PDB file of C-alpha atoms in Angstrom:
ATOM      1  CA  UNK A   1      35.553  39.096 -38.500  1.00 73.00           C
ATOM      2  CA  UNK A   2      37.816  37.297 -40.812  1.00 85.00           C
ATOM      3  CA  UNK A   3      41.701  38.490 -41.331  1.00 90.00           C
ATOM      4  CA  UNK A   4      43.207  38.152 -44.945  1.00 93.00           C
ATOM      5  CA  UNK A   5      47.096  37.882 -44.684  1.00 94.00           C
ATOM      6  CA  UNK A   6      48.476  38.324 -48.715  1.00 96.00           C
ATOM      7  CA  UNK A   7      51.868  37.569 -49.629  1.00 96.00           C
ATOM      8  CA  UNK A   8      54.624  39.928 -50.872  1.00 96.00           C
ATOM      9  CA  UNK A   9      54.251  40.789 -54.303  1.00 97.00           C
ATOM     10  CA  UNK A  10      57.356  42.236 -55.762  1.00 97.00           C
ATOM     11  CA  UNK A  11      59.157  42.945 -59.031  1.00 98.00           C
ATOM     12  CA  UNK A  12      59.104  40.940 -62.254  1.00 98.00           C
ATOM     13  CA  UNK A  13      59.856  41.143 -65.938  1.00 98.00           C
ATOM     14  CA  UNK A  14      57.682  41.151 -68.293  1.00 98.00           C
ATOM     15  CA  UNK A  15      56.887  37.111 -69.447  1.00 98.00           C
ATOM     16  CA  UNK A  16      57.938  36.097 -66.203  1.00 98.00           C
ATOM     17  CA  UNK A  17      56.120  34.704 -63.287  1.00 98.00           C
ATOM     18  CA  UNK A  18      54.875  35.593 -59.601  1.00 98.00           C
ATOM     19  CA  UNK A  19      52.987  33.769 -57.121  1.00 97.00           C
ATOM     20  CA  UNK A  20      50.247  35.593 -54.746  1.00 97.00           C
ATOM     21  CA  UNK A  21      48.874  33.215 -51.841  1.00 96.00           C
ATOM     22  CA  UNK A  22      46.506  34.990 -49.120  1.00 95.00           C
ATOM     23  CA  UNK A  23      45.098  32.929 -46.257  1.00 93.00           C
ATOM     24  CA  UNK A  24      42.022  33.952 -43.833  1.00 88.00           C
ATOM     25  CA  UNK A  25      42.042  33.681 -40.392  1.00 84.00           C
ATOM     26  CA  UNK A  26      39.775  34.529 -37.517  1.00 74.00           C
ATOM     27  CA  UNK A  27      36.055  33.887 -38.009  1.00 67.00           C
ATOM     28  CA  UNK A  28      35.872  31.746 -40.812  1.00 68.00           C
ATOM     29  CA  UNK A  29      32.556  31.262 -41.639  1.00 68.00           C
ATOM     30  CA  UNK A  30      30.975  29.695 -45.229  1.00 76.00           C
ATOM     31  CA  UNK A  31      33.319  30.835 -48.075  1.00 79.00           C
ATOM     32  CA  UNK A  32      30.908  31.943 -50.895  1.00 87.00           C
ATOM     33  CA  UNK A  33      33.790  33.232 -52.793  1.00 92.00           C
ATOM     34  CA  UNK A  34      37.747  34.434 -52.616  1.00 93.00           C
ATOM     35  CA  UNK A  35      40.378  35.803 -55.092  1.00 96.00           C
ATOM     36  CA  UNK A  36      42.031  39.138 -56.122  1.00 98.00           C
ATOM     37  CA  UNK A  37      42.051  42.571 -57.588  1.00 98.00           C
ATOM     38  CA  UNK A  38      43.941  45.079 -58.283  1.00 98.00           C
ATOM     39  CA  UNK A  39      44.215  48.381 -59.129  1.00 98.00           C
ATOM     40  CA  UNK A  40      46.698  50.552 -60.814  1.00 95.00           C
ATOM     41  CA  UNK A  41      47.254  54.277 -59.985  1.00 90.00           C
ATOM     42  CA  UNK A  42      44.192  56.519 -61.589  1.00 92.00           C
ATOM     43  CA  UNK A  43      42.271  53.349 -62.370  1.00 95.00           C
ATOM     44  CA  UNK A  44      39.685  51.898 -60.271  1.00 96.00           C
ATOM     45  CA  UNK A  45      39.735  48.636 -58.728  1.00 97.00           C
ATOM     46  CA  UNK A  46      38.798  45.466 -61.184  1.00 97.00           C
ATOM     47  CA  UNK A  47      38.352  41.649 -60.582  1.00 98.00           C
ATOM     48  CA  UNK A  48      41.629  39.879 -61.617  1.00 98.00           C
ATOM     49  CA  UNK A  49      40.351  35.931 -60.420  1.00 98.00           C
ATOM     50  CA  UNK A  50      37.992  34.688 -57.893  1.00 97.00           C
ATOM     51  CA  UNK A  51      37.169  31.264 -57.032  1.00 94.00           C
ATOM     52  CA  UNK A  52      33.513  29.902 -55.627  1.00 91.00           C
ATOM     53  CA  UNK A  53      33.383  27.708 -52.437  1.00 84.00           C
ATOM     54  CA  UNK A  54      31.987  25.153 -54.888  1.00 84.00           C
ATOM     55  CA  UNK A  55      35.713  25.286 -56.348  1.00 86.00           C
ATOM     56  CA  UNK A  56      34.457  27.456 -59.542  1.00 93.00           C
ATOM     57  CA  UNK A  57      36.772  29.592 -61.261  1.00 96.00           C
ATOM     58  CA  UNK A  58      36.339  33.358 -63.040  1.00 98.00           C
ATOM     59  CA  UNK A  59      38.796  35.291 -64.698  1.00 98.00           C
ATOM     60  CA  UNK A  60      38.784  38.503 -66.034  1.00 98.00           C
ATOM     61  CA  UNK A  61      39.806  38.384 -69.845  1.00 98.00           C
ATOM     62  CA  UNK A  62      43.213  40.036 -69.762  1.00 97.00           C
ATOM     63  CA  UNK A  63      44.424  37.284 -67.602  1.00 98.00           C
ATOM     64  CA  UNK A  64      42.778  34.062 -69.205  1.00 98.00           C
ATOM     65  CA  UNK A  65      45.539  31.692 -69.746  1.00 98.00           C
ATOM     66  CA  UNK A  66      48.205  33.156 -68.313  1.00 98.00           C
ATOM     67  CA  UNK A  67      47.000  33.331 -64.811  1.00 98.00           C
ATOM     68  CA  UNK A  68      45.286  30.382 -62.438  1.00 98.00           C
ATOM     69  CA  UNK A  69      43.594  30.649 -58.683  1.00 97.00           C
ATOM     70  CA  UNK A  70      43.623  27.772 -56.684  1.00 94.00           C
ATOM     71  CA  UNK A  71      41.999  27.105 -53.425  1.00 87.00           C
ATOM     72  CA  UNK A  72      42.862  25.172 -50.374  1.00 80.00           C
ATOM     73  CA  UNK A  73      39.323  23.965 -49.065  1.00 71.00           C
ATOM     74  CA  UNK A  74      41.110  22.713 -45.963  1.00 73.00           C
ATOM     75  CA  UNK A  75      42.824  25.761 -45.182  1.00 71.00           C
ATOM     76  CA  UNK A  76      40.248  28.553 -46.765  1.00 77.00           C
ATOM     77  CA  UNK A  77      43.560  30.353 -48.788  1.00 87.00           C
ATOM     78  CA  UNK A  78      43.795  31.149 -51.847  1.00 93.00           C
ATOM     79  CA  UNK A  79      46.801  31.212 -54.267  1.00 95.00           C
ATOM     80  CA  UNK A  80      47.207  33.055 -58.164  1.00 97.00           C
ATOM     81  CA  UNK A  81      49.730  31.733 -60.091  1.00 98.00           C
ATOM     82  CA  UNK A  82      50.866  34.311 -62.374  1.00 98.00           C
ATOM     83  CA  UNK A  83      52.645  33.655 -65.454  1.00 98.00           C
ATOM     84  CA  UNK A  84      53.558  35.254 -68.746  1.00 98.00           C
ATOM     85  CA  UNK A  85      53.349  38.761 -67.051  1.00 98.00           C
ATOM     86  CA  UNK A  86      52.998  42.168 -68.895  1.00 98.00           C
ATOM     87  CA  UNK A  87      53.603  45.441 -67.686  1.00 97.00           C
ATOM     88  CA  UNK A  88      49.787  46.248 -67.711  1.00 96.00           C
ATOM     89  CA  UNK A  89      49.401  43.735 -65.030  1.00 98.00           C
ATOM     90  CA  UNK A  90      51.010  46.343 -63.074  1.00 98.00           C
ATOM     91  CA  UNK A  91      48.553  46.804 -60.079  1.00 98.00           C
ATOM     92  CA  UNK A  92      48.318  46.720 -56.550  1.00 98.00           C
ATOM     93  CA  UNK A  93      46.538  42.976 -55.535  1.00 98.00           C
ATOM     94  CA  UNK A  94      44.544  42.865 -53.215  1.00 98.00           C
ATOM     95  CA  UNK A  95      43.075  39.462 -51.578  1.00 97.00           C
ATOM     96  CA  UNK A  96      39.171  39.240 -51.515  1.00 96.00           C
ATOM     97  CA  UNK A  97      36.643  37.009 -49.500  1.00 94.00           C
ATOM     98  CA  UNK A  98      33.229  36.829 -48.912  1.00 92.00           C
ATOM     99  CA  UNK A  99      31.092  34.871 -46.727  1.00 87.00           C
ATOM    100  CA  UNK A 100      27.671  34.847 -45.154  1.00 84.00           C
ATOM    101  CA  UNK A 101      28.291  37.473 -42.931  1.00 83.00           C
ATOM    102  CA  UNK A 102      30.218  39.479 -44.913  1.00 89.00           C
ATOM    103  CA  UNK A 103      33.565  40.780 -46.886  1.00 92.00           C
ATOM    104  CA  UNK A 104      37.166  40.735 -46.098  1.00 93.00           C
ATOM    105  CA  UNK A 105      39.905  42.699 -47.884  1.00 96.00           C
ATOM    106  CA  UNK A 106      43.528  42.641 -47.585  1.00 96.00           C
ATOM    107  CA  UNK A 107      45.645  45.224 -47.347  1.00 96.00           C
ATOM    108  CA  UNK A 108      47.062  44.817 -50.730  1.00 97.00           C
ATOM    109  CA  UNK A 109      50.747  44.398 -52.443  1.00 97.00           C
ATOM    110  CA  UNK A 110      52.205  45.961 -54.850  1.00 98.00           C
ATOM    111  CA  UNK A 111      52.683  44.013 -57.997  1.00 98.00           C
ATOM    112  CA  UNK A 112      55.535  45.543 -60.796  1.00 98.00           C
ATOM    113  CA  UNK A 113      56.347  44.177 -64.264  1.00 98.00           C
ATOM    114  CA  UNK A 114      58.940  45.962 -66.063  1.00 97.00           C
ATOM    115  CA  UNK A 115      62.633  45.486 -67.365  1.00 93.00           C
TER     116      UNK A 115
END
């Protein structure tokens, strides 16, 4: 059983930046991989960034360049650094992880680009 606690999301315009961390807690057993998603309304849930436990990166094209994931191997959490925004990143994020024994989800946080 592994707990995923996200940071607040929040408004933003567009070309400007936001930072998501999320950090796991409880039974923290072998990371095979952590990052986010998201989802806007009517849409169904897609893979934003996700990081291995080896440290390896994947980003889904819409974000390449503009957005990085990081992970804190000490600490198993994760952080996106969001920059350049648009309003189509508009989405909630929510925090992924899965290990071994299973998958974690957070509860999510809403995410808003617009002027």
């Amino acid at each position: 059983q592994v707990q995923l606690v996200e940071s607040e999301g929040g408004l933003v315009r567009p070309g400007g930046p936001l930072r998501l961390s999320c950090a796991a807690s409880g039974y923290i057993w072998s990371m095979h991989v952590m990052g986010w998603y998201r989802q806007a309304p009517g849409e169904e849930r897609d893979m934003v960034a996700t990081v291995t436990g080896g440290g390896n990166p994947t980003y889904v094209d819409s974000v390449k360049g503009r957005f990085t994931i990081s992970l804190d191997f000490t600490t198993t959490s994760v952080v996106l650094q969001m920059d350049s925004l648009k309003p189509e990143d508009t989405a909630v994020y929510c925090c992924y992880r899965r290990s071994v024994v299973g998958e974690s989800w957070g509860q999510g946080t809403q995410v808003t680009v617009s002027s």
